[in-house]
Amino acid sequence: MKRTVIALLTIVAVTILTAAHVWLWQSIVFLFAIDSLSVKWVLGVLFGMLAVGFLPTTYLVHVKENNFTSALYLGAAVWLGSALYIAIASAIALVCVWLFDVDEYRTVIAGVCMTLGLAYAGYGVWNAQFPRLKHVTLSAKKFPASWRGRTIVQ
């Protein structure tokens, strides 16, 4: 039963990730007016690998954590976070092109939106690697004695 549930959840997760990457691939091909079949294939293979890469790397780092598996997992996690902001940027660019009927400027609009999305993703990665710490000292009489001298991280 447990393995069936895990298999089903894995299939659902891979399906969602693959569908999101296919949509992202189609959006990028349309927005940047990519006509070259070879470029489409290279992007398709790359997006396909990135779509299914997160789950195996998560499993690998859980089963055998070392520098290699941790690096793979970090790369997949950073991509997944970046893909979210690229998808949001693509959606904004597509809405702008459709809403304002500016098809001839779609590559410029897409470039600006993608640059802002990637910059925001970079900002997120930076903040994850270097979190801001705030030290607060609490003094309350109602804390139990077992809590004295403890540190809480939130």
Coordinates of N, CA and C in Angstrom, one line a residue:
M1 N 0.8 -1.2 0.0 CA 0.0 0.0 0.0 C 0.9 1.3 0.0
K2 N 1.9 1.3 0.9 CA 2.7 2.4 1.0 C 3.5 2.7 -0.3
R3 N 4.0 1.6 -0.9 CA 4.7 1.8 -2.2 C 3.8 2.2 -3.3
T4 N 2.6 1.8 -3.3 CA 1.6 2.2 -4.3 C 1.3 3.7 -4.2
V5 N 1.2 4.2 -3.0 CA 1.0 5.6 -2.8 C 2.2 6.4 -3.2
I6 N 3.4 6.0 -2.8 CA 4.6 6.7 -3.2 C 4.7 6.7 -4.8
A7 N 4.4 5.6 -5.4 CA 4.5 5.5 -6.9 C 3.5 6.4 -7.5
L8 N 2.3 6.4 -7.0 CA 1.3 7.3 -7.5 C 1.6 8.8 -7.3
L9 N 2.1 9.2 -6.2 CA 2.6 10.6 -5.9 C 3.7 10.9 -6.8
T10 N 4.6 10.0 -7.1 CA 5.8 10.2 -8.0 C 5.3 10.5 -9.4
I11 N 4.3 9.7 -9.8 CA 3.8 9.9 -11.2 C 3.1 11.2 -11.3
V12 N 2.3 11.6 -10.3 CA 1.6 12.9 -10.3 C 2.7 14.0 -10.4
A13 N 3.7 13.9 -9.5 CA 4.7 15.0 -9.5 C 5.5 15.1 -10.8
V14 N 5.9 14.0 -11.4 CA 6.6 14.0 -12.7 C 5.6 14.6 -13.8
T15 N 4.4 14.2 -13.7 CA 3.4 14.7 -14.7 C 3.3 16.2 -14.6
I16 N 3.2 16.7 -13.4 CA 3.0 18.2 -13.2 C 4.3 18.9 -13.6
L17 N 5.4 18.4 -13.2 CA 6.7 19.0 -13.6 C 6.9 19.0 -15.1
T18 N 6.6 17.9 -15.7 CA 6.8 17.8 -17.2 C 5.8 18.7 -17.9
A19 N 4.6 18.8 -17.5 CA 3.6 19.7 -18.1 C 4.0 21.1 -18.0
A20 N 4.5 21.5 -16.8 CA 5.0 22.9 -16.6 C 6.2 23.2 -17.5
H21 N 7.1 22.2 -17.6 CA 8.3 22.5 -18.5 C 7.9 22.5 -20.0
V22 N 6.9 21.7 -20.4 CA 6.5 21.7 -21.8 C 5.9 23.1 -22.1
W23 N 5.1 23.6 -21.1 CA 4.5 24.9 -21.3 C 5.5 26.0 -21.4
L24 N 6.5 25.9 -20.5 CA 7.6 26.9 -20.4 C 8.4 26.8 -21.8
W25 N 8.7 25.6 -22.3 CA 9.4 25.5 -23.5 C 8.6 26.1 -24.7
Q26 N 7.3 25.8 -24.7 CA 6.5 26.4 -25.8 C 6.4 27.9 -25.7
S27 N 6.4 28.4 -24.5 CA 6.3 29.9 -24.3 C 7.6 30.5 -24.7
I28 N 8.8 29.9 -24.4 CA 10.1 30.5 -24.8 C 10.2 30.4 -26.3
V29 N 9.8 29.3 -26.9 CA 9.9 29.2 -28.4 C 9.1 30.2 -29.1
F30 N 7.9 30.5 -28.6 CA 7.0 31.5 -29.2 C 7.5 32.9 -28.9
L31 N 7.8 33.2 -27.6 CA 8.1 34.6 -27.3 C 9.4 35.0 -27.9
F32 N 10.4 34.1 -28.1 CA 11.7 34.5 -28.7 C 11.7 34.1 -30.2
A33 N 10.6 33.8 -30.7 CA 10.4 33.5 -32.2 C 11.5 32.5 -32.6
I34 N 11.7 31.4 -31.9 CA 12.7 30.4 -32.3 C 12.2 29.6 -33.4
D35 N 12.8 29.6 -34.6 CA 12.4 28.9 -35.8 C 13.3 27.7 -36.1
S36 N 14.5 27.7 -35.6 CA 15.4 26.6 -35.9 C 15.0 25.3 -35.2
L37 N 14.9 24.3 -36.0 CA 14.5 23.0 -35.5 C 15.5 22.4 -34.5
S38 N 16.8 22.6 -34.8 CA 17.8 22.1 -33.9 C 17.8 22.8 -32.6
V39 N 17.6 24.1 -32.5 CA 17.5 24.8 -31.3 C 16.3 24.4 -30.5
K40 N 15.2 24.2 -31.2 CA 14.0 23.7 -30.5 C 14.3 22.3 -29.9
W41 N 15.0 21.4 -30.6 CA 15.3 20.1 -30.1 C 16.2 20.2 -28.9
V42 N 17.2 21.0 -29.0 CA 18.2 21.1 -27.8 C 17.4 21.7 -26.6
L43 N 16.6 22.7 -26.8 CA 15.9 23.2 -25.7 C 14.9 22.2 -25.1
G44 N 14.2 21.4 -26.0 CA 13.3 20.4 -25.6 C 14.0 19.3 -24.8
V45 N 15.1 18.8 -25.2 CA 15.9 17.8 -24.5 C 16.3 18.4 -23.1
L46 N 16.8 19.6 -23.1 CA 17.3 20.2 -21.9 C 16.1 20.4 -20.9
F47 N 15.0 20.9 -21.4 CA 13.8 21.1 -20.5 C 13.3 19.7 -20.0
G48 N 13.4 18.7 -20.9 CA 12.9 17.4 -20.5 C 13.8 16.8 -19.4
M49 N 15.1 17.0 -19.5 CA 16.0 16.5 -18.4 C 15.8 17.3 -17.1
L50 N 15.6 18.6 -17.3 CA 15.3 19.5 -16.1 C 14.0 19.2 -15.4
A51 N 13.0 18.8 -16.2 CA 11.7 18.5 -15.7 C 11.7 17.3 -14.7
V52 N 12.5 16.3 -15.1 CA 12.5 15.0 -14.3 C 13.7 14.9 -13.4
G53 N 14.5 15.9 -13.4 CA 15.8 15.9 -12.6 C 15.6 16.1 -11.1
F54 N 14.6 16.8 -10.7 CA 14.4 17.1 -9.3 C 14.2 15.9 -8.4
L55 N 13.2 15.1 -8.8 CA 12.9 13.9 -8.0 C 14.0 12.9 -7.8
P56 N 14.7 12.5 -8.9 CA 15.8 11.6 -8.6 C 17.0 12.2 -7.7
T57 N 17.2 13.5 -7.9 CA 18.3 14.1 -7.1 C 17.8 14.2 -5.7
T58 N 16.6 14.4 -5.4 CA 16.0 14.4 -4.1 C 16.2 13.1 -3.4
Y59 N 15.9 12.0 -4.2 CA 16.1 10.6 -3.7 C 17.5 10.3 -3.4
L60 N 18.4 10.7 -4.4 CA 19.8 10.4 -4.2 C 20.4 11.1 -3.0
V61 N 20.1 12.3 -2.8 CA 20.7 13.0 -1.6 C 20.1 12.5 -0.3
H62 N 18.9 11.9 -0.4 CA 18.3 11.3 0.8 C 19.0 10.0 1.1
V63 N 19.3 9.2 0.1 CA 19.9 7.8 0.3 C 21.3 7.9 0.5
K64 N 22.1 8.7 -0.2 CA 23.5 8.8 -0.1 C 24.0 10.2 -0.3
E65 N 24.1 10.9 0.9 CA 24.5 12.3 0.8 C 26.0 12.4 0.8
N66 N 26.5 13.0 -0.3 CA 27.9 13.4 -0.4 C 28.0 14.6 -1.3
N67 N 29.2 15.1 -1.6 CA 29.3 16.4 -2.3 C 28.7 16.3 -3.7
F68 N 28.8 15.2 -4.4 CA 28.3 15.0 -5.7 C 26.8 15.1 -5.7
T69 N 26.1 14.3 -4.8 CA 24.6 14.2 -4.8 C 24.1 15.6 -4.3
S70 N 24.8 16.2 -3.3 CA 24.4 17.5 -2.8 C 24.4 18.5 -3.9
A71 N 25.5 18.5 -4.7 CA 25.6 19.5 -5.8 C 24.5 19.3 -6.9
L72 N 24.2 18.0 -7.2 CA 23.1 17.7 -8.1 C 21.8 18.2 -7.6
Y73 N 21.5 17.9 -6.3 CA 20.3 18.4 -5.7 C 20.2 19.9 -5.7
L74 N 21.3 20.6 -5.3 CA 21.3 22.0 -5.3 C 21.0 22.6 -6.7
G75 N 21.6 22.0 -7.7 CA 21.4 22.5 -9.0 C 19.9 22.3 -9.4
A76 N 19.4 21.1 -9.1 CA 18.0 20.9 -9.4 C 17.0 21.8 -8.7
A77 N 17.3 22.0 -7.4 CA 16.5 22.9 -6.6 C 16.6 24.4 -7.1
V78 N 17.8 24.8 -7.4 CA 17.9 26.2 -7.9 C 17.2 26.3 -9.3
W79 N 17.3 25.3 -10.1 CA 16.6 25.3 -11.4 C 15.1 25.4 -11.1
L80 N 14.6 24.6 -10.2 CA 13.1 24.5 -10.0 C 12.6 25.9 -9.5
G81 N 13.4 26.5 -8.6 CA 13.0 27.8 -8.1 C 13.1 28.9 -9.3
S82 N 14.1 28.8 -10.1 CA 14.3 29.7 -11.2 C 13.2 29.5 -12.2
A83 N 12.8 28.2 -12.5 CA 11.8 27.9 -13.5 C 10.5 28.6 -13.1
L84 N 10.2 28.6 -11.8 CA 9.0 29.3 -11.3 C 9.0 30.7 -11.7
Y85 N 10.1 31.4 -11.5 CA 10.1 32.9 -11.9 C 10.2 33.1 -13.4
I86 N 10.8 32.1 -14.1 CA 10.8 32.2 -15.6 C 9.4 32.0 -16.1
A87 N 8.6 31.1 -15.5 CA 7.2 30.8 -15.9 C 6.4 32.0 -15.6
I88 N 6.6 32.7 -14.5 CA 5.8 33.9 -14.1 C 6.1 35.0 -15.1
A89 N 7.4 35.1 -15.5 CA 7.9 36.1 -16.4 C 7.3 35.8 -17.8
S90 N 7.2 34.5 -18.2 CA 6.7 34.2 -19.5 C 5.2 34.5 -19.5
A91 N 4.5 34.2 -18.4 CA 3.0 34.5 -18.4 C 2.8 36.0 -18.5
I92 N 3.6 36.8 -17.8 CA 3.4 38.2 -17.9 C 3.7 38.7 -19.3
A93 N 4.8 38.2 -19.9 CA 5.1 38.6 -21.3 C 4.0 38.2 -22.3
L94 N 3.5 37.0 -22.1 CA 2.4 36.5 -23.0 C 1.1 37.4 -22.8
V95 N 0.8 37.7 -21.6 CA -0.4 38.6 -21.4 C -0.1 40.0 -22.0
C96 N 1.1 40.5 -21.8 CA 1.4 41.9 -22.4 C 1.3 41.8 -23.9
V97 N 1.8 40.8 -24.5 CA 1.8 40.7 -26.0 C 0.3 40.6 -26.4
W98 N -0.4 39.8 -25.7 CA -1.8 39.6 -26.1 C -2.7 40.8 -25.8
L99 N -2.5 41.3 -24.6 CA -3.4 42.4 -24.2 C -3.2 43.7 -25.0
F100 N -1.9 44.0 -25.2 CA -1.6 45.3 -25.9 C -1.3 45.1 -27.4
D101 N -1.5 43.9 -27.9 CA -1.4 43.6 -29.3 C -0.1 44.1 -29.9
V102 N 1.0 43.7 -29.3 CA 2.4 44.2 -29.7 C 3.2 43.0 -30.1
D103 N 2.7 42.2 -31.0 CA 3.4 41.0 -31.4 C 4.8 41.2 -31.9
E104 N 5.0 42.4 -32.6 CA 6.3 42.7 -33.2 C 7.4 43.0 -32.1
Y105 N 7.0 43.3 -30.9 CA 7.9 43.6 -29.8 C 8.0 42.4 -28.8
R106 N 7.4 41.3 -29.1 CA 7.4 40.2 -28.1 C 8.7 39.7 -27.7
T107 N 9.8 39.7 -28.5 CA 11.1 39.3 -28.1 C 11.7 40.3 -27.1
V108 N 11.4 41.5 -27.3 CA 11.9 42.6 -26.3 C 11.2 42.4 -25.0
I109 N 9.9 42.3 -25.1 CA 9.1 42.2 -23.9 C 9.5 40.9 -23.1
A110 N 9.6 39.8 -23.8 CA 10.0 38.6 -23.2 C 11.4 38.7 -22.6
G111 N 12.3 39.3 -23.3 CA 13.7 39.5 -22.8 C 13.7 40.3 -21.5
V112 N 12.9 41.4 -21.4 CA 12.8 42.2 -20.2 C 12.2 41.4 -19.1
C113 N 11.1 40.7 -19.4 CA 10.4 39.9 -18.3 C 11.3 38.8 -17.8
M114 N 12.0 38.1 -18.7 CA 12.9 37.0 -18.3 C 14.0 37.5 -17.5
T115 N 14.6 38.6 -17.9 CA 15.7 39.2 -17.2 C 15.3 39.5 -15.8
L116 N 14.2 40.2 -15.6 CA 13.7 40.5 -14.3 C 13.4 39.2 -13.5
G117 N 12.8 38.2 -14.1 CA 12.5 37.0 -13.4 C 13.8 36.3 -13.0
L118 N 14.8 36.2 -13.8 CA 16.0 35.6 -13.4 C 16.8 36.4 -12.4
A119 N 16.7 37.7 -12.5 CA 17.3 38.5 -11.4 C 16.6 38.3 -10.1
Y120 N 15.3 38.1 -10.1 CA 14.6 37.9 -8.8 C 14.9 36.5 -8.3
A121 N 15.1 35.5 -9.2 CA 15.5 34.2 -8.8 C 16.9 34.2 -8.2
G122 N 17.8 35.0 -8.8 CA 19.1 35.1 -8.3 C 19.1 35.7 -6.9
Y123 N 18.2 36.7 -6.7 CA 18.1 37.4 -5.4 C 17.6 36.3 -4.4
G124 N 16.7 35.5 -4.8 CA 16.2 34.4 -3.9 C 17.3 33.4 -3.5
V125 N 18.1 33.0 -4.5 CA 19.2 32.1 -4.2 C 20.2 32.8 -3.2
W126 N 20.5 34.0 -3.5 CA 21.4 34.8 -2.6 C 20.9 34.8 -1.2
N127 N 19.6 35.2 -1.0 CA 19.0 35.2 0.3 C 19.0 33.9 1.0
A128 N 18.8 32.8 0.2 CA 18.8 31.5 0.8 C 20.2 31.1 1.3
Q129 N 21.2 31.5 0.6 CA 22.6 31.2 1.0 C 23.1 32.1 2.1
F130 N 22.6 33.3 2.2 CA 23.1 34.2 3.2 C 21.9 34.9 3.9
P131 N 21.3 34.1 4.8 CA 20.1 34.6 5.5 C 20.4 35.7 6.4
R132 N 19.5 36.6 6.6 CA 19.7 37.7 7.6 C 19.3 37.2 9.0
L133 N 20.1 37.4 9.9 CA 19.8 36.9 11.3 C 19.4 38.1 12.1
K134 N 18.5 37.9 13.0 CA 18.0 38.9 13.9 C 18.0 38.3 15.3
H135 N 18.8 38.8 16.2 CA 18.9 38.3 17.5 C 17.9 39.0 18.4
V136 N 17.0 38.3 19.1 CA 16.1 38.9 20.0 C 16.2 38.2 21.3
T137 N 16.2 38.9 22.4 CA 16.3 38.3 23.7 C 14.9 38.5 24.3
L138 N 14.4 37.4 24.8 CA 13.1 37.4 25.4 C 13.2 37.1 26.9
S139 N 12.5 37.9 27.7 CA 12.5 37.7 29.1 C 11.0 37.6 29.5
A140 N 10.6 36.5 29.9 CA 9.2 36.3 30.3 C 9.2 35.4 31.5
K141 N 8.5 35.8 32.5 CA 8.4 35.0 33.8 C 7.7 33.7 33.6
K142 N 6.9 33.6 32.6 CA 6.0 32.4 32.5 C 6.7 31.3 31.7
F143 N 7.9 31.5 31.2 CA 8.6 30.4 30.5 C 9.0 29.4 31.5
P144 N 8.9 28.1 31.2 CA 9.3 27.1 32.1 C 10.8 27.1 32.3
A145 N 11.3 26.6 33.4 CA 12.7 26.6 33.7 C 13.5 25.8 32.6
S146 N 12.9 24.8 32.0 CA 13.6 24.0 31.0 C 13.9 24.9 29.7
W147 N 13.3 26.0 29.6 CA 13.5 26.8 28.4 C 14.6 27.9 28.6
R148 N 15.1 28.0 29.8 CA 16.2 29.0 30.1 C 17.5 28.6 29.3
G149 N 18.1 29.6 28.7 CA 19.3 29.4 27.9 C 19.1 28.8 26.6
R150 N 17.9 28.6 26.1 CA 17.7 28.0 24.8 C 17.7 29.0 23.7
T151 N 18.0 28.5 22.5 CA 18.0 29.3 21.3 C 17.0 28.8 20.4
I152 N 16.1 29.7 19.9 CA 15.1 29.3 18.9 C 15.4 29.9 17.6
V153 N 15.3 29.1 16.6 CA 15.6 29.6 15.2 C 14.3 29.5 14.4
Q154 N 13.9 30.6 13.8 CA 12.7 30.7 13.0 C 13.0 31.1 11.6

